[in-house]
Coordinates of C-alpha atoms and ligand atoms in Angstrom, one line a residue:
L1 CA 4.2 -27.8 4.1
S2 CA 5.4 -25.2 2.0
A3 CA 3.7 -24.6 -1.6
P4 CA 6.1 -25.5 -4.7
A5 CA 6.8 -23.1 -7.0
S6 CA 3.9 -23.2 -9.3
A7 CA 2.1 -21.7 -6.9
P8 CA 0.2 -18.4 -6.8
I9 CA 1.7 -14.9 -4.4
G10 CA -1.5 -14.1 -2.4
V11 CA -1.6 -10.7 -2.2
F12 CA -4.5 -8.8 -0.7
D13 CA -5.9 -4.9 0.7
S14 CA -8.7 -3.2 2.6
G15 CA -10.1 -2.7 -1.5
V16 CA -9.0 -1.6 -4.1
G17 CA -5.7 0.2 -3.3
G18 CA -3.2 -2.3 -3.6
L19 CA -3.6 -2.9 -7.1
T20 CA -1.4 -0.2 -6.7
V21 CA 1.2 -2.8 -5.5
L22 CA 0.4 -5.7 -7.8
K23 CA 1.1 -3.5 -10.8
A24 CA 4.4 -3.6 -9.8
L25 CA 4.5 -6.8 -8.8
G26 CA 3.4 -8.3 -12.5
S27 CA 6.1 -5.9 -13.4
E28 CA 9.0 -7.5 -11.6
L29 CA 7.6 -11.0 -11.5
P30 CA 6.7 -12.0 -14.7
G31 CA 5.2 -15.1 -15.2
E32 CA 3.6 -15.6 -11.3
T33 CA 0.3 -16.0 -10.6
F34 CA -1.6 -14.0 -8.6
I35 CA -4.3 -14.0 -6.0
Y36 CA -5.6 -10.6 -5.1
L37 CA -8.2 -10.5 -2.8
G38 CA -9.5 -6.6 -2.0
D39 CA -11.8 -6.5 1.9
T40 CA -13.6 -4.3 -0.1
A41 CA -16.7 -4.3 2.2
R42 CA -14.8 -3.4 5.3
L43 CA -13.2 -0.8 3.6
P44 CA -12.0 1.6 4.9
Y45 CA -9.3 -0.1 7.3
G46 CA -7.5 3.6 8.1
T47 CA -10.5 5.0 10.0
K48 CA -10.4 1.5 12.2
S49 CA -9.0 1.1 15.3
A50 CA -5.6 -1.0 15.7
E51 CA -7.8 -5.0 17.1
T52 CA -10.5 -3.8 14.3
V53 CA -7.0 -4.3 11.9
V54 CA -5.7 -6.7 13.4
R55 CA -8.7 -9.7 12.6
Y56 CA -9.8 -8.1 9.4
S57 CA -6.8 -8.6 8.5
V58 CA -5.3 -12.2 9.8
Q59 CA -8.8 -13.6 8.2
C60 CA -7.6 -12.6 5.0
A61 CA -4.5 -13.9 4.9
E62 CA -6.7 -16.9 6.3
K63 CA -8.2 -17.1 2.9
L64 CA -5.6 -16.1 0.9
R65 CA -3.7 -19.4 2.7
D66 CA -6.2 -21.5 2.3
L67 CA -6.1 -21.0 -1.2
G68 CA -2.3 -22.8 -1.3
I69 CA -0.1 -19.5 -1.4
K70 CA 3.4 -19.6 -1.5
A71 CA 4.2 -16.4 -0.2
L72 CA 1.3 -12.8 1.1
V73 CA 2.3 -9.4 0.3
V74 CA 0.4 -7.2 2.4
A75 CA -0.1 -4.8 0.4
C76 CA -1.8 -1.9 2.8
N77 CA 0.2 0.1 4.5
T78 CA -2.3 -0.2 7.6
A79 CA -3.0 -3.5 8.2
S80 CA 1.1 -3.0 7.8
A81 CA 1.6 -1.1 10.3
V82 CA -0.3 -2.9 12.7
G83 CA -1.5 -6.9 11.7
L84 CA 2.7 -8.2 10.4
P85 CA 3.1 -10.2 14.1
A86 CA -1.0 -12.0 14.0
I87 CA -0.9 -12.6 10.2
R88 CA 2.9 -14.5 10.5
E89 CA 1.6 -16.1 13.6
H90 CA -1.5 -17.5 11.3
M91 CA 0.6 -17.9 8.4
D92 CA 2.1 -21.7 8.7
G93 CA 5.4 -20.3 7.4
I94 CA 4.4 -18.4 4.3
P95 CA 6.6 -16.0 3.6
V96 CA 5.4 -12.1 4.9
I97 CA 6.0 -9.1 3.5
G98 CA 5.0 -6.0 4.2
V99 CA 4.4 -2.9 2.3
I100 CA 6.4 -0.3 5.3
E101 CA 9.4 -1.3 5.6
P102 CA 10.6 -1.6 1.3
G103 CA 8.8 1.9 1.9
A104 CA 10.8 3.1 4.4
E105 CA 14.4 1.7 2.2
A106 CA 13.2 3.4 -0.5
A107 CA 12.6 7.2 1.9
C108 CA 16.1 6.1 2.9
R109 CA 17.5 5.4 0.0
A110 CA 16.0 9.2 -2.0
S111 CA 16.6 11.6 0.9
K112 CA 19.7 13.2 1.4
S113 CA 18.3 15.5 4.1
G114 CA 16.7 13.3 6.6
H115 CA 14.1 14.7 7.0
I116 CA 11.2 13.0 5.9
A117 CA 7.7 14.1 5.4
V118 CA 5.3 11.1 5.6
I119 CA 1.5 10.9 4.3
A120 CA -1.0 8.0 5.2
T121 CA -4.1 7.0 7.0
E122 CA -5.4 7.6 10.7
G123 CA -4.0 4.1 11.9
T124 CA -0.9 4.1 9.8
V125 CA 0.3 7.4 11.2
R126 CA -0.8 6.6 14.9
G127 CA 0.7 3.4 15.3
G128 CA 4.3 5.2 14.6
A129 CA 5.6 2.4 12.5
Y130 CA 6.7 4.3 9.2
Q131 CA 9.0 6.0 11.9
E132 CA 9.9 3.2 13.5
A133 CA 11.1 1.7 10.5
I134 CA 13.3 5.1 9.2
Q135 CA 14.6 6.4 12.4
C136 CA 15.9 2.1 12.8
R137 CA 18.0 2.6 8.8
R138 CA 18.2 6.4 9.8
P139 CA 18.6 6.5 13.4
D140 CA 19.9 10.8 11.9
A141 CA 16.3 10.9 10.5
K142 CA 13.4 13.6 11.4
V143 CA 9.9 12.2 10.6
S144 CA 7.2 14.6 10.1
A145 CA 4.3 12.4 9.6
R146 CA 0.4 13.4 8.8
A147 CA -2.8 11.7 8.6
A148 CA -4.1 12.1 5.1
Q149 CA -7.0 9.8 4.9
L150 CA -9.6 12.3 2.4
F151 CA -6.9 11.0 -0.1
V152 CA -8.9 8.0 -0.1
A153 CA -11.9 8.9 -0.7
L154 CA -10.9 11.1 -3.9
A155 CA -8.7 8.8 -5.2
E156 CA -11.3 6.2 -5.5
E157 CA -14.2 8.9 -6.7
G158 CA -11.2 9.2 -9.3
M159 CA -10.9 13.1 -8.4
H160 CA -7.6 12.6 -8.8
E161 CA -6.7 15.3 -10.7
G162 CA -8.4 19.2 -10.6
P163 CA -9.0 21.6 -8.1
I164 CA -10.5 19.8 -5.7
A165 CA -7.4 17.4 -5.6
E166 CA -5.0 20.0 -5.9
G167 CA -7.5 21.6 -2.8
V168 CA -6.8 18.9 -0.6
A169 CA -3.1 18.2 -1.4
R170 CA -2.2 22.1 -0.7
H171 CA -4.5 21.6 3.1
Y172 CA -1.7 18.2 4.2
L173 CA 1.2 19.6 2.5
D174 CA 1.3 22.8 3.1
P175 CA 2.2 22.9 6.9
I176 CA 4.8 19.8 6.9
F177 CA 6.9 22.3 3.4
D178 CA 4.9 25.4 4.2
P179 CA 4.3 26.1 7.5
P180 CA 3.7 29.4 8.4
G181 CA 6.0 31.9 9.6
A182 CA 8.4 29.9 8.8
Q183 CA 12.5 31.0 7.7
P184 CA 13.2 29.9 4.7
G185 CA 16.7 28.0 4.9
V186 CA 16.2 28.3 8.5
E187 CA 13.6 25.7 8.9
A188 CA 14.1 23.2 6.1
A189 CA 11.9 21.4 4.9
P190 CA 11.4 17.6 3.9
D191 CA 13.4 16.4 0.8
T192 CA 11.7 13.8 1.0
L193 CA 8.4 12.8 0.7
V194 CA 6.9 9.2 1.5
L195 CA 3.0 8.2 0.2
G196 CA 2.7 5.6 3.1
C197 CA -0.9 4.7 1.7
T198 CA -1.8 2.9 -2.0
H199 CA -4.3 5.1 -2.8
F200 CA -2.1 7.8 -2.9
P201 CA 0.0 7.5 -5.7
M202 CA -3.1 7.6 -7.5
L203 CA -2.9 11.6 -6.8
A204 CA 1.0 12.0 -7.6
N205 CA 0.5 15.4 -10.0
A206 CA -1.7 16.3 -7.5
I207 CA 1.0 15.9 -4.3
R208 CA 3.4 16.7 -6.6
N209 CA 2.0 20.6 -7.8
A210 CA 1.5 20.6 -3.7
V211 CA 5.2 19.9 -2.1
G212 CA 7.2 22.0 -5.4
S213 CA 9.1 19.8 -8.1
P214 CA 12.9 19.4 -5.9
V215 CA 11.0 17.2 -2.9
R216 CA 10.8 13.2 -3.5
I217 CA 7.9 11.7 -3.5
V218 CA 8.3 7.6 -3.2
D219 CA 6.2 5.3 -3.1
S220 CA 6.3 1.5 -1.5
A221 CA 5.0 -0.7 -4.7
A222 CA 7.8 -0.2 -6.9
T223 CA 10.5 -1.4 -3.6
T224 CA 8.3 -3.8 -1.9
A225 CA 7.8 -5.7 -5.5
K226 CA 12.0 -6.1 -5.7
S227 CA 11.7 -7.5 -2.2
V228 CA 9.6 -10.1 -3.0
R229 CA 11.8 -10.9 -5.8
E230 CA 14.8 -11.4 -3.0
Q231 CA 12.8 -13.3 -0.4
L232 CA 10.8 -15.9 -3.8
A233 CA 14.7 -16.1 -4.4
G234 CA 16.5 -16.9 -1.5
A235 CA 13.5 -20.3 -0.8
R236 CA 13.9 -20.9 -3.9
L237 CA 10.2 -20.3 -5.1
L238 CA 10.3 -17.9 -8.3
G239 CA 7.9 -19.4 -10.6
G240 CA 7.4 -17.3 -14.0
M241 CA 6.6 -19.0 -16.6
G242 CA 4.1 -18.6 -19.0
R243 CA 1.4 -15.9 -19.0
T244 CA 1.1 -13.5 -15.3
M245 CA -2.3 -15.2 -14.4
V246 CA -5.0 -12.9 -11.9
R247 CA -7.4 -14.3 -10.2
F248 CA -9.5 -11.6 -8.2
L249 CA -11.8 -11.7 -5.5
A250 CA -13.8 -9.1 -3.1
T251 CA -16.3 -9.1 0.0
D252 CA -18.0 -6.8 -2.3
S253 CA -19.5 -5.4 -4.9
P254 CA -17.7 -7.1 -7.8
E255 CA -19.0 -4.5 -10.1
R256 CA -17.8 -1.6 -8.2
F257 CA -14.2 -3.4 -7.6
A258 CA -14.0 -4.1 -11.4
R259 CA -15.4 0.2 -12.1
V260 CA -12.6 1.5 -9.9
G261 CA -10.2 -1.4 -9.6
T262 CA -9.6 -0.4 -13.5
R263 CA -8.2 2.8 -12.7
F264 CA -5.7 1.4 -10.3
L265 CA -5.0 -1.0 -12.7
G266 CA -4.2 1.1 -15.3
Q267 CA -5.8 -1.6 -17.1
T268 CA -9.7 -2.8 -18.3
L269 CA -11.6 -5.0 -15.5
S270 CA -14.8 -6.6 -15.6
P271 CA -17.6 -7.0 -12.6
G272 CA -17.3 -10.6 -14.6
D273 CA -13.4 -11.2 -13.4
V274 CA -14.0 -10.5 -9.6
E275 CA -15.0 -13.4 -7.9
L276 CA -17.5 -12.3 -4.6
V277 CA -16.1 -14.0 -0.8
D278 CA -16.5 -14.4 2.8
L279 CA -14.3 -14.4 5.2
Ligands
DGL1 N1 -5.3 0.2 1.2 C1 -5.1 1.4 2.5 C2 -3.3 1.9 2.8 O1 -2.8 1.3 3.1 C3 -6.1 3.0 2.7 C4 -7.4 2.6 2.4 C5 -8.1 2.2 3.5 O2 -7.8 3.2 4.0 O3 -8.7 1.3 4.1 O4 -3.5 2.3 4.2

């Protein structure tokens, strides 16, 4: 039995990073009700094995399914990269939308040369999901993928600008965009960079300074939100009456979720807004 159009949209991430996706969902789908679950007790997913990420992701999805959602957004690149088939099996036909396909779509649209760089967590890069999704849309594409795990910690610490963030950005990005010994014009650098992790949009300025202004930087938040709108419209499940409402759930420390999440959401959260849940 499918949920009615008035039911909430479930969104989950390993922690607060998915709030960058929630923000885009709120703009694209005003008036909807959202339930956002951050599995903060078990973050990061990006360094864990695929088996563990699948197990955690299915537990998050089941929790939201049991709350009567009409659609599920997997607002975590690592969970989307390895967990979508397993999650779908447990969702009783509820539409499930991940962030990798929309991110790949945005990158293919932005790139002229077809040389696309992807930075993401270790788990996302290892699984090759972005590489596959890009090459499926654009078989001639060259994809240079690199894990940039330290960005997750920097974003959580609020160190998204300044010399440390810029140094780390150069550490990860120079080998792709400015490799030693590269001859200008011969080995062309990528013209597009995908921020393949929910935390990375927080570091957009430091990343921009490292890659230079001609490179197009894309992330999957806005494209994912558009894809959710299309799928809901196709299934006649668009709600959007009244005020946008969000219920926040976290598996650890509402205080930390509220403090760090405030920066990611760009809107003040207080610990009292966050319910502690067990999976
Ligand atoms: N949310 C994760 C992602 O988008 C980043 C944080 C983590 O490693 O759990 O891949």
